[in-house]
Tab-separated table of C-alpha atoms and ligand atoms in Angstrom:
chain	number	residue	atom	x	y	z
B	1	MET	CA	-2.005	-44.128	-23.904
B	2	ASN	CA	0.914	-45.932	-25.496
B	3	VAL	CA	0.782	-43.684	-28.547
B	4	ALA	CA	0.988	-40.695	-26.207
B	5	ASP	CA	3.882	-42.286	-24.313
B	6	SER	CA	5.693	-42.957	-27.587
B	7	TYR	CA	5.355	-39.299	-28.637
B	8	HIS	CA	6.801	-38.349	-25.286
B	9	VAL	CA	9.862	-40.528	-25.862
B	10	ALA	CA	10.238	-39.338	-29.448
B	11	SER	CA	10.168	-35.683	-28.463
B	12	SER	CA	12.624	-36.286	-25.618
B	13	LEU	CA	14.978	-37.957	-28.108
B	14	GLU	CA	14.580	-35.021	-30.477
B	15	GLN	CA	15.735	-32.758	-27.683
B	16	LEU	CA	18.894	-34.874	-27.506
B	17	GLY	CA	19.440	-34.366	-31.236
B	18	TYR	CA	18.057	-37.644	-32.569
B	19	GLU	CA	15.732	-37.801	-35.560
B	20	ALA	CA	13.239	-40.375	-36.768
B	21	THR	CA	14.236	-43.018	-39.337
B	22	LYS	CA	11.852	-44.776	-41.663
B	23	ARG	CA	13.380	-48.255	-41.230
B	24	ALA	CA	14.360	-50.031	-38.028
B	25	GLU	CA	17.617	-51.252	-39.661
B	26	ASP	CA	18.855	-47.661	-39.947
B	27	ALA	CA	18.156	-46.735	-36.340
B	28	ASP	CA	20.730	-46.043	-33.642
B	29	VAL	CA	18.051	-46.330	-31.004
B	30	ILE	CA	14.975	-48.548	-31.061
B	31	VAL	CA	12.239	-48.140	-28.491
B	32	LEU	CA	9.788	-51.011	-28.269
B	33	ASN	CA	6.802	-49.673	-26.380
B	34	THR	CA	4.725	-52.593	-25.161
B	35	CYS	CA	1.155	-53.429	-24.133
B	36	VAL	CA	0.133	-56.521	-22.185
B	37	VAL	CA	-3.580	-55.881	-21.653
B	38	ARG	CA	-4.356	-59.190	-23.349
B	39	GLN	CA	-2.205	-62.247	-24.030
B	40	SER	CA	-2.305	-61.450	-27.773
B	41	ALA	CA	-0.719	-58.026	-27.186
B	42	GLU	CA	1.990	-59.569	-25.011
B	43	ASP	CA	2.693	-62.239	-27.656
B	44	LYS	CA	3.035	-59.515	-30.272
B	45	ALA	CA	5.494	-57.602	-28.076
B	46	TYR	CA	7.652	-60.699	-27.624
B	47	GLY	CA	7.437	-61.381	-31.372
B	48	ARG	CA	8.777	-57.913	-32.179
B	49	LEU	CA	11.404	-58.233	-29.492
B	50	ASN	CA	12.687	-61.508	-30.962
B	51	SER	CA	12.799	-59.939	-34.419
B	52	LEU	CA	15.195	-57.276	-33.090
B	53	LYS	CA	17.788	-59.831	-32.020
B	54	PRO	CA	19.408	-60.327	-35.479
B	55	LEU	CA	19.466	-56.539	-35.991
B	56	LYS	CA	21.336	-56.047	-32.762
B	57	LYS	CA	23.749	-58.826	-33.708
B	58	LYS	CA	24.515	-57.098	-36.992
B	59	ARG	CA	24.849	-53.671	-35.368
B	60	PRO	CA	25.958	-54.154	-31.750
B	61	GLY	CA	26.169	-50.364	-31.287
B	62	MET	CA	22.426	-50.047	-31.680
B	63	VAL	CA	20.568	-49.277	-28.449
B	64	ILE	CA	17.442	-51.308	-27.748
B	65	ASN	CA	15.008	-50.002	-25.163
B	66	VAL	CA	11.972	-51.978	-24.062
B	67	MET	CA	9.354	-49.747	-22.503
B	68	GLY	CA	5.844	-50.007	-21.143
B	69	CYS	CA	3.700	-52.614	-19.509
B	70	LEU	CA	5.936	-55.570	-20.345
B	71	ILE	CA	8.341	-53.943	-17.871
B	72	GLY	CA	5.801	-52.262	-15.577
B	73	VAL	CA	6.342	-49.814	-12.742
B	74	ARG	CA	7.841	-52.528	-10.557
B	75	GLY	CA	10.163	-53.979	-13.181
B	76	ASN	CA	10.179	-57.411	-14.820
B	77	GLU	CA	12.320	-59.883	-12.915
B	78	GLY	CA	14.550	-62.056	-15.080
B	79	PHE	CA	13.848	-60.025	-18.223
B	80	LYS	CA	17.454	-58.846	-18.627
B	81	GLU	CA	18.692	-62.424	-18.378
B	82	ARG	CA	16.177	-63.675	-20.931
B	83	PHE	CA	16.900	-60.847	-23.358
B	84	PRO	CA	20.556	-59.908	-22.877
B	85	TYR	CA	20.562	-57.912	-26.128
B	86	VAL	CA	18.162	-55.361	-24.632
B	87	ASP	CA	20.131	-52.390	-23.292
B	88	VAL	CA	17.545	-50.424	-21.314
B	89	LEU	CA	14.234	-51.155	-19.609
B	90	SER	CA	11.683	-48.397	-18.942
B	91	PRO	CA	8.371	-48.423	-17.094
B	92	PRO	CA	5.269	-46.987	-18.823
B	93	SER	CA	5.186	-43.203	-19.450
B	94	ASN	CA	8.804	-42.701	-18.449
B	95	PRO	CA	11.571	-42.053	-20.991
B	96	GLU	CA	14.088	-41.184	-18.285
B	97	PRO	CA	16.001	-44.510	-18.107
B	98	LEU	CA	16.660	-44.340	-21.860
B	99	LEU	CA	17.745	-40.710	-21.813
B	100	ARG	CA	20.066	-41.313	-18.891
B	101	TYR	CA	21.578	-44.330	-20.668
B	102	LEU	CA	22.182	-42.374	-23.875
B	103	LEU	CA	23.763	-39.443	-22.069
B	104	GLU	CA	26.023	-41.682	-20.005
B	105	ARG	CA	27.039	-43.591	-23.109
B	106	GLU	CA	28.148	-40.336	-24.669
B	107	GLY	CA	30.408	-39.993	-21.659
B	108	LYS	CA	28.314	-37.361	-19.950
B	109	LYS	CA	28.165	-38.011	-16.249
B	110	VAL	CA	24.673	-37.214	-15.200
B	111	GLU	CA	23.271	-36.711	-11.792
B	112	GLN	CA	19.821	-38.070	-11.146
B	113	SER	CA	18.473	-34.581	-10.546
B	114	GLN	CA	19.988	-33.312	-13.770
B	115	THR	CA	18.157	-35.700	-16.065
B	116	GLU	CA	15.039	-35.212	-14.089
B	117	GLN	CA	15.339	-31.487	-14.629
B	118	ARG	CA	16.041	-31.771	-18.318
B	119	PHE	CA	13.703	-34.552	-19.185
B	120	ALA	CA	10.464	-34.205	-17.627
B	121	ARG	CA	8.823	-37.142	-16.017
B	122	MET	CA	5.316	-37.248	-17.275
B	123	ASP	CA	3.708	-36.879	-13.885
B	124	GLU	CA	5.475	-33.604	-13.213
B	125	GLU	CA	6.467	-31.754	-16.298
B	126	LEU	CA	5.809	-30.620	-19.747
B	127	ILE	CA	5.895	-32.945	-22.712
B	128	LEU	CA	6.546	-31.418	-26.079
B	129	PRO	CA	5.271	-33.976	-28.513
B	130	LEU	CA	7.057	-34.421	-31.768
B	131	ASN	CA	5.327	-32.636	-34.581
B	132	GLU	CA	7.047	-32.860	-37.926
B	133	GLN	CA	6.309	-29.702	-39.939
B	134	GLY	CA	3.066	-29.107	-38.149
B	135	SER	CA	1.601	-32.284	-39.588
B	136	LEU	CA	0.075	-33.517	-36.384
B	137	VAL	CA	-3.583	-32.575	-36.429
B	138	SER	CA	-4.759	-34.586	-33.486
B	139	SER	CA	-2.809	-35.365	-30.340
B	140	PHE	CA	-3.207	-36.831	-26.885
B	141	ILE	CA	-2.622	-35.581	-23.378
B	142	PRO	CA	-2.569	-38.153	-20.592
B	143	ILE	CA	-4.292	-36.504	-17.639
B	144	VAL	CA	-4.650	-39.479	-15.294
B	145	LEU	CA	-1.743	-41.905	-15.042
B	146	GLY	CA	-2.119	-45.418	-13.648
B	147	CYS	CA	-5.330	-46.865	-12.242
B	148	SER	CA	-6.487	-47.965	-8.798
B	149	HIS	CA	-9.866	-49.452	-9.639
B	150	ALA	CA	-8.706	-53.066	-9.987
B	151	CYS	CA	-11.346	-54.630	-12.224
B	152	SER	CA	-10.764	-58.317	-11.565
B	153	TYR	CA	-9.555	-59.091	-15.117
B	154	CYS	CA	-7.318	-56.078	-15.625
B	155	VAL	CA	-3.530	-56.004	-15.426
B	156	ILE	CA	-3.182	-52.246	-15.892
B	157	PRO	CA	-3.067	-51.285	-12.177
B	158	TYR	CA	-0.204	-53.770	-11.673
B	159	ARG	CA	1.799	-52.440	-14.590
B	160	ARG	CA	0.982	-48.728	-14.701
B	161	GLY	CA	0.787	-48.282	-10.943
B	162	VAL	CA	-1.630	-46.347	-8.751
B	163	GLU	CA	-3.892	-43.637	-10.071
B	164	LYS	CA	-2.334	-40.187	-10.261
B	165	SER	CA	-3.844	-37.098	-11.849
B	166	ARG	CA	-1.408	-34.710	-13.502
B	167	SER	CA	-1.555	-31.095	-12.412
B	168	PRO	CA	-3.901	-28.768	-14.315
B	169	GLU	CA	-1.045	-26.275	-14.876
B	170	VAL	CA	1.042	-28.889	-16.672
B	171	ILE	CA	-1.931	-30.098	-18.709
B	172	LEU	CA	-2.833	-26.556	-19.763
B	173	ALA	CA	0.766	-25.729	-20.664
B	174	GLU	CA	0.928	-28.866	-22.738
B	175	ALA	CA	-2.332	-28.052	-24.502
B	176	GLN	CA	-1.025	-24.538	-25.260
B	177	SER	CA	2.192	-25.979	-26.621
B	178	LEU	CA	0.236	-28.351	-28.871
B	179	ALA	CA	-1.926	-25.459	-30.078
B	180	ARG	CA	1.205	-23.454	-30.950
B	181	GLN	CA	2.438	-26.425	-32.992
B	182	GLY	CA	-0.768	-26.388	-35.023
B	183	VAL	CA	-2.586	-29.253	-33.335
B	184	LYS	CA	-6.353	-28.856	-33.788
B	185	GLU	CA	-7.733	-31.687	-31.692
B	186	ILE	CA	-6.747	-32.913	-28.254
B	187	THR	CA	-7.906	-36.121	-26.631
B	188	LEU	CA	-7.477	-36.264	-22.859
B	189	LEU	CA	-6.535	-39.723	-21.651
B	190	GLY	CA	-6.953	-41.750	-18.513
B	191	GLN	CA	-7.784	-45.350	-17.670
B	192	ILE	CA	-10.732	-43.800	-15.839
B	193	VAL	CA	-10.612	-40.301	-17.239
B	194	ASP	CA	-13.765	-39.120	-15.448
B	195	ARG	CA	-11.961	-39.713	-12.141
B	196	TYR	CA	-9.629	-36.834	-13.034
B	197	GLY	CA	-8.733	-34.820	-9.931
B	198	LYS	CA	-10.339	-37.202	-7.447
B	199	ASP	CA	-6.933	-38.138	-6.023
B	200	SER	CA	-6.008	-34.516	-5.364
B	201	PRO	CA	-8.216	-32.064	-3.449
B	202	ASP	CA	-6.831	-28.967	-5.208
B	203	TYR	CA	-7.414	-30.155	-8.740
B	204	PRO	CA	-10.447	-29.237	-10.855
B	205	THR	CA	-12.982	-31.782	-12.068
B	206	LEU	CA	-12.731	-33.086	-15.626
B	207	ALA	CA	-15.623	-30.774	-16.565
B	208	ASN	CA	-13.755	-27.715	-15.287
B	209	LEU	CA	-10.517	-28.851	-16.872
B	210	LEU	CA	-12.382	-29.063	-20.195
B	211	ARG	CA	-13.721	-25.553	-19.591
B	212	SER	CA	-10.154	-24.211	-19.184
B	213	ILE	CA	-8.712	-26.014	-22.211
B	214	HIS	CA	-11.713	-24.827	-24.194
B	215	GLU	CA	-10.362	-21.256	-23.944
B	216	ILE	CA	-7.166	-22.078	-25.821
B	217	GLU	CA	-7.097	-20.527	-29.245
B	218	GLY	CA	-6.287	-22.906	-32.087
B	219	ILE	CA	-7.656	-25.974	-30.371
B	220	GLU	CA	-10.876	-26.709	-32.250
B	221	ARG	CA	-11.898	-30.074	-30.874
B	222	LEU	CA	-11.681	-31.756	-27.492
B	223	ARG	CA	-12.300	-35.387	-26.627
B	224	PHE	CA	-11.627	-37.562	-23.592
B	225	LEU	CA	-11.426	-41.281	-22.891
B	226	THR	CA	-12.056	-43.728	-21.236
B	227	SER	CA	-14.929	-43.051	-18.838
B	228	HIS	CA	-16.193	-45.370	-16.109
B	229	PRO	CA	-19.999	-45.392	-15.650
B	230	ASN	CA	-19.773	-44.739	-11.895
B	231	TYR	CA	-17.948	-41.442	-12.268
B	232	PHE	CA	-19.836	-40.010	-15.223
B	233	SER	CA	-21.398	-36.924	-13.631
B	234	ASP	CA	-24.085	-34.484	-14.754
B	235	ASP	CA	-21.471	-31.770	-14.421
B	236	LEU	CA	-19.498	-33.525	-17.170
B	237	LEU	CA	-22.601	-33.914	-19.339
B	238	ASP	CA	-23.352	-30.210	-18.888
B	239	ALA	CA	-19.820	-29.374	-20.005
B	240	ILE	CA	-20.206	-31.486	-23.141
B	241	ALA	CA	-23.556	-29.906	-23.942
B	242	GLU	CA	-22.416	-26.359	-23.229
B	243	LEU	CA	-18.899	-26.316	-24.746
B	244	PRO	CA	-18.942	-26.373	-28.552
B	245	LYS	CA	-15.388	-27.669	-28.845
B	246	VAL	CA	-16.107	-30.739	-26.725
B	247	MET	CA	-17.188	-33.356	-29.236
B	248	PRO	CA	-20.370	-35.388	-28.668
B	249	HIS	CA	-18.621	-38.732	-28.417
B	250	ILE	CA	-18.222	-40.773	-25.262
B	251	GLU	CA	-16.314	-43.973	-24.594
B	252	VAL	CA	-17.913	-45.652	-21.609
B	253	PRO	CA	-17.401	-49.422	-21.434
B	254	ALA	CA	-20.059	-51.818	-20.181
B	255	GLN	CA	-17.764	-54.919	-20.313
B	256	ALA	CA	-20.811	-57.184	-19.778
B	257	GLY	CA	-24.606	-57.057	-19.644
B	258	ASP	CA	-25.156	-59.555	-16.838
B	259	ASP	CA	-25.170	-58.563	-13.176
B	260	GLU	CA	-23.355	-61.607	-11.860
B	261	VAL	CA	-20.609	-61.273	-14.463
B	262	LEU	CA	-20.357	-57.541	-13.744
B	263	ALA	CA	-20.012	-58.282	-10.030
B	264	ASN	CA	-17.340	-60.915	-10.723
B	265	MET	CA	-15.544	-58.366	-12.854
B	266	ARG	CA	-15.673	-55.909	-9.908
B	267	ARG	CA	-17.075	-53.222	-12.182
B	268	GLY	CA	-19.247	-51.635	-9.510
B	269	TYR	CA	-22.548	-51.169	-11.369
B	270	THR	CA	-25.476	-53.232	-12.617
B	271	GLU	CA	-26.728	-53.788	-16.122
B	272	LYS	CA	-29.732	-51.576	-15.345
B	273	GLN	CA	-27.540	-48.758	-14.078
B	274	TYR	CA	-25.540	-48.926	-17.295
B	275	ARG	CA	-28.690	-48.799	-19.420
B	276	ASP	CA	-29.966	-45.849	-17.392
B	277	LEU	CA	-26.692	-43.997	-17.856
B	278	VAL	CA	-26.742	-44.472	-21.636
B	279	ARG	CA	-30.339	-43.240	-21.767
B	280	HIS	CA	-29.439	-40.260	-19.583
B	281	ILE	CA	-26.431	-39.326	-21.739
B	282	ARG	CA	-28.600	-39.461	-24.862
B	283	ASP	CA	-31.255	-37.279	-23.235
B	284	LYS	CA	-28.727	-34.656	-22.208
B	285	VAL	CA	-26.514	-34.523	-25.317
B	286	SER	CA	-28.450	-34.626	-28.550
B	287	GLY	CA	-26.837	-36.577	-31.384
B	288	VAL	CA	-24.206	-38.046	-29.070
B	289	SER	CA	-22.329	-41.155	-30.150
B	290	ILE	CA	-21.361	-43.703	-27.523
B	291	ALA	CA	-18.747	-46.437	-27.693
B	292	THR	CA	-18.498	-49.390	-25.358
B	293	ASP	CA	-16.069	-52.225	-24.606
B	294	ILE	CA	-17.224	-55.800	-24.059
B	295	ILE	CA	-15.326	-58.843	-22.825
B	296	VAL	CA	-16.767	-62.232	-23.792
B	297	GLY	CA	-15.910	-65.516	-22.103
B	298	PHE	CA	-15.147	-64.142	-18.649
B	299	PRO	CA	-14.635	-67.027	-16.155
B	300	GLY	CA	-17.937	-68.736	-15.442
B	301	GLU	CA	-19.882	-66.824	-18.107
B	302	THR	CA	-22.791	-69.091	-19.077
B	303	GLN	CA	-24.637	-69.052	-22.374
B	304	GLU	CA	-27.532	-67.326	-20.635
B	305	GLN	CA	-25.280	-64.668	-19.125
B	306	PHE	CA	-23.724	-64.067	-22.515
B	307	GLU	CA	-27.207	-63.605	-23.950
B	308	HIS	CA	-27.782	-60.799	-21.454
B	309	THR	CA	-24.754	-59.041	-22.911
B	310	TYR	CA	-26.065	-59.701	-26.411
B	311	GLU	CA	-29.410	-58.165	-25.434
B	312	LEU	CA	-27.695	-55.145	-23.926
B	313	LEU	CA	-25.955	-54.370	-27.220
B	314	GLU	CA	-29.066	-55.209	-29.225
B	315	ASP	CA	-31.218	-52.831	-27.165
B	316	LEU	CA	-28.803	-49.958	-26.651
B	317	LYS	CA	-27.517	-49.770	-30.237
B	318	MET	CA	-24.135	-48.324	-29.417
B	319	ASP	CA	-22.134	-46.577	-32.118
B	320	VAL	CA	-19.041	-48.686	-31.506
B	321	ALA	CA	-18.363	-51.846	-29.528
B	322	HIS	CA	-14.738	-52.773	-28.902
B	323	LEU	CA	-14.892	-56.542	-28.397
B	324	ALA	CA	-12.374	-58.741	-26.616
B	325	ARG	CA	-12.126	-62.397	-25.684
B	326	TYR	CA	-11.180	-62.806	-22.033
B	327	SER	CA	-7.568	-63.709	-21.412
B	328	PRO	CA	-6.182	-64.335	-17.919
B	329	ARG	CA	-3.508	-61.817	-16.947
B	330	PRO	CA	-0.839	-62.345	-14.299
B	331	GLN	CA	-1.543	-60.994	-10.794
B	332	THR	CA	-5.176	-60.160	-11.533
B	333	LEU	CA	-7.910	-61.392	-9.209
B	334	SER	CA	-9.673	-63.329	-11.965
B	335	SER	CA	-6.499	-65.172	-12.943
B	336	ARG	CA	-5.728	-66.044	-9.323
B	337	SER	CA	-9.146	-67.050	-8.071
B	338	MET	CA	-11.317	-67.957	-11.068
B	339	VAL	CA	-11.030	-70.688	-13.676
B	340	ASP	CA	-10.743	-69.672	-17.323
B	341	ASP	CA	-13.426	-72.209	-18.155
B	342	VAL	CA	-15.027	-70.894	-21.329
B	343	PRO	CA	-13.344	-72.831	-24.153
B	344	ASP	CA	-11.548	-70.823	-26.808
B	345	GLU	CA	-13.952	-71.895	-29.582
B	346	GLU	CA	-16.847	-70.713	-27.452
B	347	LYS	CA	-15.159	-67.366	-26.803
B	348	TRP	CA	-14.734	-66.997	-30.535
B	349	ARG	CA	-18.375	-67.942	-31.156
B	350	ARG	CA	-19.607	-65.306	-28.688
B	351	PHE	CA	-17.172	-62.768	-30.110
B	352	ARG	CA	-18.439	-63.354	-33.671
B	353	ALA	CA	-22.065	-63.221	-32.575
B	354	LEU	CA	-21.508	-59.763	-31.090
B	355	GLU	CA	-19.404	-58.701	-34.047
B	356	ASP	CA	-22.218	-59.600	-36.475
B	357	LEU	CA	-24.793	-57.881	-34.317
B	358	GLN	CA	-22.709	-54.726	-34.003
B	359	GLU	CA	-21.921	-54.627	-37.720
B	360	GLY	CA	-25.640	-54.419	-38.462
B	361	ILE	CA	-26.219	-51.784	-35.773
B	362	ALA	CA	-23.316	-49.603	-36.953
B	363	ALA	CA	-24.427	-49.909	-40.586
B	364	GLU	CA	-27.910	-48.788	-39.611
B	365	ILE	CA	-26.682	-45.851	-37.509
B	366	HIS	CA	-24.344	-44.748	-40.298
B	367	SER	CA	-27.012	-45.010	-42.987
B	368	LYS	CA	-28.785	-42.115	-41.281
B	369	TYR	CA	-25.828	-39.884	-42.210
B	370	LEU	CA	-26.449	-40.464	-45.927
B	371	GLY	CA	-27.157	-37.176	-47.700
B	372	GLU	CA	-26.464	-35.230	-44.493
B	373	GLN	CA	-23.870	-32.492	-44.091
B	374	THR	CA	-21.350	-32.687	-41.295
B	375	GLU	CA	-18.122	-30.963	-40.300
B	376	ILE	CA	-15.021	-33.068	-40.885
B	377	LEU	CA	-11.588	-32.487	-39.367
B	378	PHE	CA	-9.052	-33.889	-41.833
B	379	GLU	CA	-6.176	-35.675	-40.130
B	380	ALA	CA	-4.185	-37.463	-42.859
B	381	LYS	CA	-4.012	-38.568	-46.458
B	382	GLN	CA	-4.390	-42.303	-46.766
B	383	LYS	CA	-4.088	-44.210	-50.039
B	384	GLY	CA	-4.882	-41.124	-52.080
B	385	ARG	CA	-7.911	-40.077	-50.057
B	386	TRP	CA	-8.260	-37.633	-47.206
B	387	ARG	CA	-9.211	-39.200	-43.901
B	388	GLY	CA	-11.183	-37.257	-41.351
B	389	ARG	CA	-13.685	-37.549	-38.562
B	390	THR	CA	-17.153	-36.269	-37.796
B	391	PRO	CA	-17.769	-34.672	-34.393
B	392	THR	CA	-19.236	-38.064	-33.421
B	393	ASN	CA	-15.870	-39.673	-34.299
B	394	LYS	CA	-17.038	-41.443	-37.470
B	395	LEU	CA	-14.343	-42.098	-40.034
B	396	VAL	CA	-14.969	-40.307	-43.349
B	397	PHE	CA	-12.937	-40.485	-46.569
B	398	VAL	CA	-12.999	-37.662	-49.084
B	399	GLU	CA	-11.324	-37.334	-52.481
B	400	SER	CA	-9.751	-33.962	-53.120
B	401	ASP	CA	-6.642	-32.536	-54.792
B	402	GLN	CA	-6.538	-29.698	-52.293
B	403	ASN	CA	-4.502	-29.885	-49.120
B	404	LEU	CA	-7.144	-30.513	-46.476
B	405	LEU	CA	-4.766	-31.372	-43.632
B	406	GLY	CA	-5.892	-29.854	-40.350
B	407	LYS	CA	-8.927	-28.173	-41.910
B	408	ILE	CA	-12.468	-28.466	-40.645
B	409	LEU	CA	-14.848	-28.395	-43.600
B	410	PRO	CA	-18.486	-29.203	-44.314
B	411	VAL	CA	-18.871	-32.497	-46.132
B	412	GLU	CA	-21.892	-34.212	-47.618
B	413	ILE	CA	-21.996	-37.937	-46.899
B	414	VAL	CA	-22.467	-39.905	-50.137
B	415	TRP	CA	-21.812	-43.481	-49.009
B	416	THR	CA	-21.954	-45.266	-45.656
B	417	GLY	CA	-20.829	-48.674	-44.421
B	418	PRO	CA	-20.478	-50.240	-40.966
B	419	TRP	CA	-16.896	-49.052	-40.415
B	420	SER	CA	-16.541	-45.851	-42.442
B	421	MET	CA	-18.231	-43.372	-44.757
B	422	GLN	CA	-17.393	-41.448	-47.891
B	423	GLY	CA	-18.205	-37.838	-48.476
B	424	LYS	CA	-17.641	-34.907	-50.814
B	425	LEU	CA	-16.689	-31.359	-49.973
B	426	VAL	CA	-19.634	-29.002	-49.975
T	1	SAH	N1	-9.207	-48.401	-18.474
T	1	SAH	C1	-9.956	-48.530	-19.664
T	1	SAH	C2	-9.262	-49.374	-20.705
T	1	SAH	C3	-8.801	-50.696	-20.299
T	1	SAH	S1	-7.992	-51.709	-21.482
T	1	SAH	C4	-11.307	-49.108	-19.295
T	1	SAH	O1	-11.492	-49.538	-18.202
T	1	SAH	O2	-12.167	-49.110	-20.146
T	1	SAH	C5	-9.095	-51.739	-22.824
T	1	SAH	C6	-10.067	-52.873	-22.835
T	1	SAH	O3	-9.416	-54.117	-22.850
T	1	SAH	C7	-10.955	-52.956	-21.622
T	1	SAH	O4	-11.997	-52.048	-21.671
T	1	SAH	C8	-11.435	-54.387	-21.685
T	1	SAH	O5	-12.602	-54.508	-22.465
T	1	SAH	C9	-10.283	-55.088	-22.367
T	1	SAH	N2	-9.564	-55.950	-21.415
T	1	SAH	C10	-8.899	-55.579	-20.301
T	1	SAH	N3	-8.389	-56.668	-19.677
T	1	SAH	C11	-8.752	-57.748	-20.408
T	1	SAH	C12	-8.533	-59.153	-20.272
T	1	SAH	N4	-7.865	-59.673	-19.253
T	1	SAH	N5	-9.040	-59.961	-21.240
T	1	SAH	C13	-9.729	-59.461	-22.282
T	1	SAH	N6	-9.969	-58.150	-22.440
T	1	SAH	C14	-9.484	-57.291	-21.524
């Protein structure tokens, strides 16, 4: 979501005549787009922010904009006083405060309505993401902003605000614009992407939105993330099975495999319901890959409860497990009413146990690709090799002197490991 927001800012700045620099020292404008989903992300944001201070001292004319969840939709009280060298603060998904500041600095008096007309707010208007010489193969479209679910550990609703689906017209126009710029793959984004349209009676479901975007010529692959188990409908599964451009890869987090922990997390489903959903998805979409997220060390999580999560991953053999150690976040229910009582070493121990387990599972799943042919969309050249993805979102590296950027080509897999594969063009 932050990558998408950053593209939005970059393209808005391009419309004002700015261009990208390679080094921060050369920049007239620096946008620090921040994430605070865990303490580690917040620490990193503050680290980068502190590192900008000497730059600003050397070049006082430089504009520093801090954007995103460190600021939040309701603002961050006292932030300006703590960081006087920051010129502009922006909430997530909204480049408008920066654009207004830059225009006013140039001496252009701007009315509120004027900037709003010129520089689309993401919830209303078209974003034209930056696409240097058609080099962007894969791009994102946020379709649901904010989140109203309020999982007890999660800060996102407090920083990104209430759930709001963007209109299908705007989403389609954006997808068409990306297609015209040569983008081949679009990933639709939302904190709970399968809730798309539920806040607005006139909007289509995610499945029907996928059906419309599927018609757009030039777009070859469609993905969406992140799903919540409670909203994953058969209609959506039918769309995945029936639409060839919708890739067989689903991100649907479990977060835990123990019912009491799940209830304390306010996730709204049981471990059995999650298992049933995964089985159902696999029945309906053959060859599907499924990714999950897990938090270890949630307040009160006992060794036995952790083992239930371990068993869940062991049994379900997910393609990917994004693992996190619980960290209390301001304003959240868990930080206000539960004690962060699993010691850090224990969180690490549980984290490593799952990491080891998942490494073995992923290696085994990937080994089945060995000798197989699969279609790869090539998205970049990285350290001399072409990097691409299978329909199931597996990372594949291929050596070739040809320009493979943006091409979808059959590849034979010649080596597999837990995190990536190597292949050769067929
Ligand atoms: N809305 C999406 C993504 C949320 S953030 C979803 O619900 O899946 C991405 C991941 O960060 C979450 O899935 C969760 O596993 C993790 N996360 C969120 N809050 C956390 C916290 N306080 N401590 C540790 N991990 C957290």
